[in-house]
């Protein structure tokens, strides 16, 4: 069991063991040998894999939209208090994403999944990202822990649906500029995105997991099964500080399964892993996932 044991703990328990642990290897050939024999590969991805596509991460000191810290807008309370402002923020993010494309890391993961599936092997992506770049790259076995920018959920009837309209509603056209001097549009609630399911007309919200909300239990259960059965785990572009996902790979490593981290920097979990490859994911990941000489052509 992986997910059921997770809780929102700090990072001190990770650091406590660092002195006793060997530094992770950067031996690509050694990882490739393990990769060649792996039957069930889990790939956990975070904001770093999409940053190379030019996607704003909204983390750190620069994580502001207008004068608002992004994390303060991504809450149920913010939406309840000012749905117009929150929808402007998400409209901006949706429109930005429509100009971005999957990068070599996304494409390498999708190609690897398709290739190995023909050999009776599985690749499953467990992502914290809401940008759908994995989906657009071609990944099929995809678990989106935090939802999607391009899905909506009705506040009245609960209906959830994909929505790729641009703009998502007429009142948001031309709105959402991130400049700090931009005034809120103050769009009336009746002009914001509304539910079209069976004539409901309730107010729609982005179908993403906001701060203070719990992750979807069905998706967590599916992630748990993938992590319990994987024989190789890759951690790609994630800071390993957002829980519960931050504990996924360390708990896989704790049962002796090789874990390889691909990141621009070390994370609180790095020393728990067998491998660490430093650098842009779009550069370091594709060589690890390309066809191995032992694979059938």
Tab-separated table of C-alpha atoms in Angstrom:
chain	number	residue	atom	x	y	z
A	1	UNK	CA	0.000	0.000	0.000
A	2	UNK	CA	1.308	3.444	-0.939
A	3	UNK	CA	-1.318	6.169	-0.889
A	4	UNK	CA	-3.191	5.062	2.227
A	5	UNK	CA	-0.084	5.539	4.319
A	6	UNK	CA	0.575	9.102	3.206
A	7	UNK	CA	0.015	12.191	5.267
A	8	UNK	CA	0.949	15.839	4.976
A	9	UNK	CA	4.157	15.692	6.937
A	10	UNK	CA	7.169	17.963	6.656
A	11	UNK	CA	10.490	17.154	5.060
A	12	UNK	CA	12.500	16.663	8.278
A	13	UNK	CA	11.964	12.892	8.187
A	14	UNK	CA	13.580	12.823	4.737
A	15	UNK	CA	16.624	14.843	5.755
A	16	UNK	CA	17.202	12.809	8.902
A	17	UNK	CA	18.525	9.862	6.893
A	18	UNK	CA	20.665	11.726	4.376
A	19	UNK	CA	24.009	11.227	6.115
A	20	UNK	CA	23.556	7.463	6.114
A	21	UNK	CA	22.667	7.136	2.452
A	22	UNK	CA	24.915	6.848	-0.585
A	23	UNK	CA	24.696	9.512	-3.240
A	24	UNK	CA	22.439	8.508	-6.141
A	25	UNK	CA	24.126	7.379	-9.332
A	26	UNK	CA	24.118	9.252	-12.642
A	27	UNK	CA	25.095	6.147	-14.605
A	28	UNK	CA	22.720	6.166	-17.562
A	29	UNK	CA	23.920	2.761	-18.812
A	30	UNK	CA	23.038	1.189	-15.454
A	31	UNK	CA	19.566	2.718	-15.533
A	32	UNK	CA	19.104	1.542	-19.103
A	33	UNK	CA	19.809	-2.058	-18.082
A	34	UNK	CA	17.090	-1.841	-15.417
A	35	UNK	CA	14.773	-0.158	-17.908
A	36	UNK	CA	15.294	-2.984	-20.412
A	37	UNK	CA	13.880	-5.512	-17.933
A	38	UNK	CA	11.113	-3.417	-16.345
A	39	UNK	CA	7.564	-4.614	-17.026
A	40	UNK	CA	5.589	-1.907	-15.185
A	41	UNK	CA	7.051	1.594	-15.200
A	42	UNK	CA	5.540	4.444	-13.177
A	43	UNK	CA	6.469	8.004	-14.180
A	44	UNK	CA	5.643	10.764	-11.694
A	45	UNK	CA	5.785	14.259	-13.216
A	46	UNK	CA	5.554	17.792	-11.872
A	47	UNK	CA	5.775	21.400	-12.992
A	48	UNK	CA	9.396	21.083	-14.109
A	49	UNK	CA	8.496	18.938	-17.106
A	50	UNK	CA	6.102	21.615	-18.389
A	51	UNK	CA	8.332	24.588	-17.546
A	52	UNK	CA	10.417	23.676	-20.593
A	53	UNK	CA	7.325	24.252	-22.720
A	54	UNK	CA	7.107	27.793	-21.329
A	55	UNK	CA	4.279	27.043	-18.903
A	56	UNK	CA	4.240	29.407	-15.879
A	57	UNK	CA	4.649	27.433	-12.657
A	58	UNK	CA	3.194	30.118	-10.296
A	59	UNK	CA	5.561	28.947	-7.572
A	60	UNK	CA	8.194	30.912	-5.714
A	61	UNK	CA	8.686	34.673	-5.453
A	62	UNK	CA	7.424	35.353	-8.977
A	63	UNK	CA	4.199	33.378	-8.605
A	64	UNK	CA	1.819	36.302	-8.962
A	65	UNK	CA	-1.076	37.065	-11.286
A	66	UNK	CA	-1.750	40.782	-11.129
A	67	UNK	CA	-1.216	41.617	-7.443
A	68	UNK	CA	-2.495	38.254	-6.285
A	69	UNK	CA	-0.338	35.335	-5.258
A	70	UNK	CA	-1.582	32.495	-7.436
A	71	UNK	CA	-2.006	30.140	-4.496
A	72	UNK	CA	-4.433	32.601	-2.904
A	73	UNK	CA	-6.691	32.424	-5.962
A	74	UNK	CA	-6.698	28.620	-6.167
A	75	UNK	CA	-9.004	28.057	-3.210
A	76	UNK	CA	-12.725	27.396	-2.721
A	77	UNK	CA	-12.911	30.528	-0.571
A	78	UNK	CA	-11.467	32.726	-3.330
A	79	UNK	CA	-13.985	31.359	-5.828
A	80	UNK	CA	-16.889	31.778	-3.437
A	81	UNK	CA	-15.882	35.355	-2.649
A	82	UNK	CA	-15.043	36.493	-6.190
A	83	UNK	CA	-15.790	33.964	-8.947
A	84	UNK	CA	-15.190	36.601	-11.620
A	85	UNK	CA	-11.605	37.210	-10.509
A	86	UNK	CA	-10.838	33.485	-10.213
A	87	UNK	CA	-12.317	32.786	-13.641
A	88	UNK	CA	-10.222	35.615	-15.132
A	89	UNK	CA	-7.139	33.914	-13.660
A	90	UNK	CA	-8.056	30.502	-15.048
A	91	UNK	CA	-9.137	31.968	-18.384
A	92	UNK	CA	-5.647	33.496	-18.649
A	93	UNK	CA	-4.038	30.141	-17.844
A	94	UNK	CA	-6.233	28.301	-20.367
A	95	UNK	CA	-5.420	30.786	-23.118
A	96	UNK	CA	-1.691	30.607	-22.360
A	97	UNK	CA	-1.795	26.814	-22.512
A	98	UNK	CA	-3.410	26.877	-25.939
A	99	UNK	CA	-0.196	28.516	-27.226
A	100	UNK	CA	2.128	25.888	-25.690
A	101	UNK	CA	3.201	22.505	-27.037
A	102	UNK	CA	4.566	19.286	-25.554
A	103	UNK	CA	8.355	19.275	-25.310
A	104	UNK	CA	10.789	16.377	-25.906
A	105	UNK	CA	10.205	14.998	-22.394
A	106	UNK	CA	6.421	14.728	-22.907
A	107	UNK	CA	6.946	13.211	-26.340
A	108	UNK	CA	9.537	10.698	-25.123
A	109	UNK	CA	7.183	9.467	-22.393
A	110	UNK	CA	4.287	9.058	-24.819
A	111	UNK	CA	6.435	7.285	-27.424
A	112	UNK	CA	7.840	4.959	-24.779
A	113	UNK	CA	4.349	4.057	-23.552
A	114	UNK	CA	3.140	3.236	-27.053
A	115	UNK	CA	6.281	1.251	-27.909
A	116	UNK	CA	6.370	-0.824	-24.721
A	117	UNK	CA	2.639	-1.556	-24.828
A	118	UNK	CA	3.279	-3.591	-27.973
A	119	UNK	CA	5.719	-5.681	-25.923
A	120	UNK	CA	3.217	-6.366	-23.147
A	121	UNK	CA	4.841	-3.790	-20.861
A	122	UNK	CA	3.122	-0.808	-19.241
A	123	UNK	CA	4.037	2.827	-18.699
A	124	UNK	CA	1.732	4.906	-16.488
A	125	UNK	CA	2.089	8.659	-15.953
A	126	UNK	CA	1.020	10.064	-12.587
A	127	UNK	CA	1.114	13.832	-12.997
A	128	UNK	CA	0.588	16.796	-10.716
A	129	UNK	CA	0.196	19.046	-13.760
A	130	UNK	CA	-3.156	20.391	-14.955
A	131	UNK	CA	-1.999	21.528	-18.408
A	132	UNK	CA	-2.846	18.345	-20.391
A	133	UNK	CA	0.508	18.420	-22.226
A	134	UNK	CA	0.989	14.704	-21.518
A	135	UNK	CA	-2.394	13.992	-23.089
A	136	UNK	CA	-1.590	16.138	-26.117
A	137	UNK	CA	1.754	14.357	-26.505
A	138	UNK	CA	-0.116	11.062	-26.789
A	139	UNK	CA	0.028	9.531	-23.299
A	140	UNK	CA	-2.930	7.219	-22.705
A	141	UNK	CA	-2.228	5.699	-19.263
A	142	UNK	CA	-2.510	9.033	-17.487
A	143	UNK	CA	-3.593	9.893	-13.937
A	144	UNK	CA	-4.071	13.633	-13.404
A	145	UNK	CA	-3.866	14.037	-9.622
A	146	UNK	CA	-4.878	17.696	-9.622
A	147	UNK	CA	-7.417	17.706	-12.440
A	148	UNK	CA	-7.277	19.678	-15.672
A	149	UNK	CA	-7.503	23.285	-16.838
A	150	UNK	CA	-9.720	22.045	-19.637
A	151	UNK	CA	-12.403	20.426	-17.516
A	152	UNK	CA	-15.232	22.108	-15.630
A	153	UNK	CA	-17.455	21.054	-12.754
A	154	UNK	CA	-20.912	22.437	-12.007
A	155	UNK	CA	-21.385	23.936	-8.565
A	156	UNK	CA	-25.085	22.951	-8.661
A	157	UNK	CA	-25.390	19.491	-10.227
A	158	UNK	CA	-21.751	18.359	-9.988
A	159	UNK	CA	-21.509	17.420	-13.684
A	160	UNK	CA	-17.918	17.367	-14.918
A	161	UNK	CA	-16.982	17.727	-18.578
A	162	UNK	CA	-14.114	18.557	-20.914
A	163	UNK	CA	-14.238	22.128	-22.205
A	164	UNK	CA	-11.820	23.496	-24.786
A	165	UNK	CA	-13.772	26.620	-25.774
A	166	UNK	CA	-11.670	29.733	-26.373
A	167	UNK	CA	-12.799	31.868	-24.664
A	168	UNK	CA	-14.759	29.612	-22.344
A	169	UNK	CA	-17.561	32.218	-22.302
A	170	UNK	CA	-18.185	35.458	-24.178
A	171	UNK	CA	-17.773	37.693	-21.126
A	172	UNK	CA	-14.187	36.515	-20.612
A	173	UNK	CA	-13.027	37.377	-24.121
A	174	UNK	CA	-10.080	39.765	-23.868
A	175	UNK	CA	-10.006	39.468	-20.071
A	176	UNK	CA	-7.467	37.933	-17.693
A	177	UNK	CA	-4.444	40.149	-18.419
A	178	UNK	CA	-1.801	39.462	-15.744
A	179	UNK	CA	-0.439	43.023	-15.539
A	180	UNK	CA	-0.567	44.290	-11.924
A	181	UNK	CA	-2.253	47.515	-13.046
A	182	UNK	CA	-5.160	45.686	-14.689
A	183	UNK	CA	-8.488	46.128	-12.916
A	184	UNK	CA	-10.795	43.198	-12.190
A	185	UNK	CA	-13.443	42.751	-14.863
A	186	UNK	CA	-16.157	42.211	-12.217
A	187	UNK	CA	-18.192	39.993	-14.528
A	188	UNK	CA	-21.718	39.277	-13.206
A	189	UNK	CA	-22.115	35.664	-12.081
A	190	UNK	CA	-24.792	34.968	-14.693
A	191	UNK	CA	-22.295	35.815	-17.458
A	192	UNK	CA	-19.583	33.490	-16.157
A	193	UNK	CA	-19.307	29.908	-17.494
A	194	UNK	CA	-22.593	28.090	-16.869
A	195	UNK	CA	-23.587	24.440	-16.914
A	196	UNK	CA	-25.266	23.174	-20.100
A	197	UNK	CA	-25.961	19.687	-18.740
A	198	UNK	CA	-29.693	18.896	-18.952
A	199	UNK	CA	-30.603	22.569	-18.704
A	200	UNK	CA	-28.983	23.013	-15.278
A	201	UNK	CA	-27.389	26.449	-15.906
A	202	UNK	CA	-25.463	26.294	-12.617
A	203	UNK	CA	-22.183	28.146	-12.148
A	204	UNK	CA	-19.168	26.219	-13.440
A	205	UNK	CA	-15.778	26.089	-11.739
A	206	UNK	CA	-12.463	24.745	-13.033
A	207	UNK	CA	-12.277	20.994	-12.332
A	208	UNK	CA	-8.935	21.259	-10.568
A	209	UNK	CA	-7.964	20.407	-7.006
A	210	UNK	CA	-7.643	23.656	-5.095
A	211	UNK	CA	-5.691	24.259	-1.913
A	212	UNK	CA	-7.721	22.937	1.006
A	213	UNK	CA	-9.435	20.279	-1.117
A	214	UNK	CA	-8.740	16.552	-1.110
A	215	UNK	CA	-7.546	14.607	-4.122
A	216	UNK	CA	-10.032	12.411	-5.976
A	217	UNK	CA	-10.193	9.097	-4.111
A	218	UNK	CA	-10.669	7.051	-7.301
A	219	UNK	CA	-7.549	8.531	-8.895
A	220	UNK	CA	-5.591	7.954	-5.673
A	221	UNK	CA	-6.700	4.328	-5.614
A	222	UNK	CA	-5.569	3.855	-9.206
A	223	UNK	CA	-2.246	5.563	-8.449
A	224	UNK	CA	-1.807	3.292	-5.453
A	225	UNK	CA	-2.199	0.189	-7.614
A	226	UNK	CA	0.320	1.484	-10.159
A	227	UNK	CA	2.887	2.322	-7.485
A	228	UNK	CA	2.388	-0.980	-5.674
A	229	UNK	CA	3.054	-2.986	-8.840
A	230	UNK	CA	5.775	-0.951	-10.567
A	231	UNK	CA	9.278	-2.362	-10.925
A	232	UNK	CA	10.824	0.949	-12.033
A	233	UNK	CA	9.810	4.490	-11.067
A	234	UNK	CA	10.904	7.740	-12.712
A	235	UNK	CA	10.409	11.113	-11.021
A	236	UNK	CA	10.475	13.898	-13.617
A	237	UNK	CA	10.500	17.628	-12.914
A	238	UNK	CA	8.878	17.530	-9.488
A	239	UNK	CA	10.044	19.407	-6.396
A	240	UNK	CA	8.995	16.571	-4.065
A	241	UNK	CA	7.438	19.068	-1.650
A	242	UNK	CA	3.732	18.849	-2.567
A	243	UNK	CA	1.968	16.166	-0.549
A	244	UNK	CA	0.793	13.478	-0.797
A	245	UNK	CA	2.574	13.060	-4.159
A	246	UNK	CA	5.928	13.935	-2.541
A	247	UNK	CA	5.903	10.586	-0.743
A	248	UNK	CA	4.981	8.406	-3.718
A	249	UNK	CA	8.520	7.775	-4.991
A	250	UNK	CA	10.220	7.566	-1.553
A	251	UNK	CA	7.777	4.840	-0.525
A	252	UNK	CA	8.401	2.974	-3.789
A	253	UNK	CA	12.153	3.233	-3.102
A	254	UNK	CA	11.620	1.983	0.456
A	255	UNK	CA	10.429	-1.375	-0.872
A	256	UNK	CA	13.577	-1.764	-2.961
A	257	UNK	CA	12.298	-0.640	-6.366
A	258	UNK	CA	14.801	1.461	-8.381
A	259	UNK	CA	13.791	5.129	-8.602
A	260	UNK	CA	15.423	7.601	-11.004
A	261	UNK	CA	14.992	11.350	-10.550
A	262	UNK	CA	15.284	13.787	-13.469
A	263	UNK	CA	15.419	17.382	-12.298
A	264	UNK	CA	17.213	20.707	-12.529
A	265	UNK	CA	18.170	20.506	-8.856
A	266	UNK	CA	18.271	18.155	-5.914
A	267	UNK	CA	15.063	17.759	-3.926
A	268	UNK	CA	14.347	16.705	-0.325
A	269	UNK	CA	13.872	13.153	-1.644
A	270	UNK	CA	16.940	12.897	-3.910
A	271	UNK	CA	19.106	10.935	-1.496
A	272	UNK	CA	16.476	8.211	-1.222
A	273	UNK	CA	16.738	7.354	-4.905
A	274	UNK	CA	19.054	5.042	-6.812
A	275	UNK	CA	19.606	7.502	-9.670
A	276	UNK	CA	19.614	11.267	-10.183
A	277	UNK	CA	20.087	12.958	-13.554
A	278	UNK	CA	20.711	16.696	-13.356
A	279	UNK	CA	19.566	19.012	-16.123
A	280	UNK	CA	16.549	19.910	-18.285
A	281	UNK	CA	14.110	16.987	-18.501
A	282	UNK	CA	13.757	17.480	-22.240
A	283	UNK	CA	17.476	16.723	-22.553
A	284	UNK	CA	18.058	14.068	-19.883
A	285	UNK	CA	14.884	11.976	-20.153
A	286	UNK	CA	14.668	10.985	-23.858
A	287	UNK	CA	17.979	9.014	-23.833
A	288	UNK	CA	16.739	7.049	-20.833
A	289	UNK	CA	13.496	6.044	-22.550
A	290	UNK	CA	14.653	5.391	-26.101
A	291	UNK	CA	14.512	1.901	-27.575
A	292	UNK	CA	16.927	-0.460	-25.832
A	293	UNK	CA	19.094	-2.759	-27.937
A	294	UNK	CA	17.346	-5.787	-26.423
A	295	UNK	CA	13.891	-4.643	-27.563
A	296	UNK	CA	12.258	-6.311	-30.509
A	297	UNK	CA	12.017	-4.080	-33.557
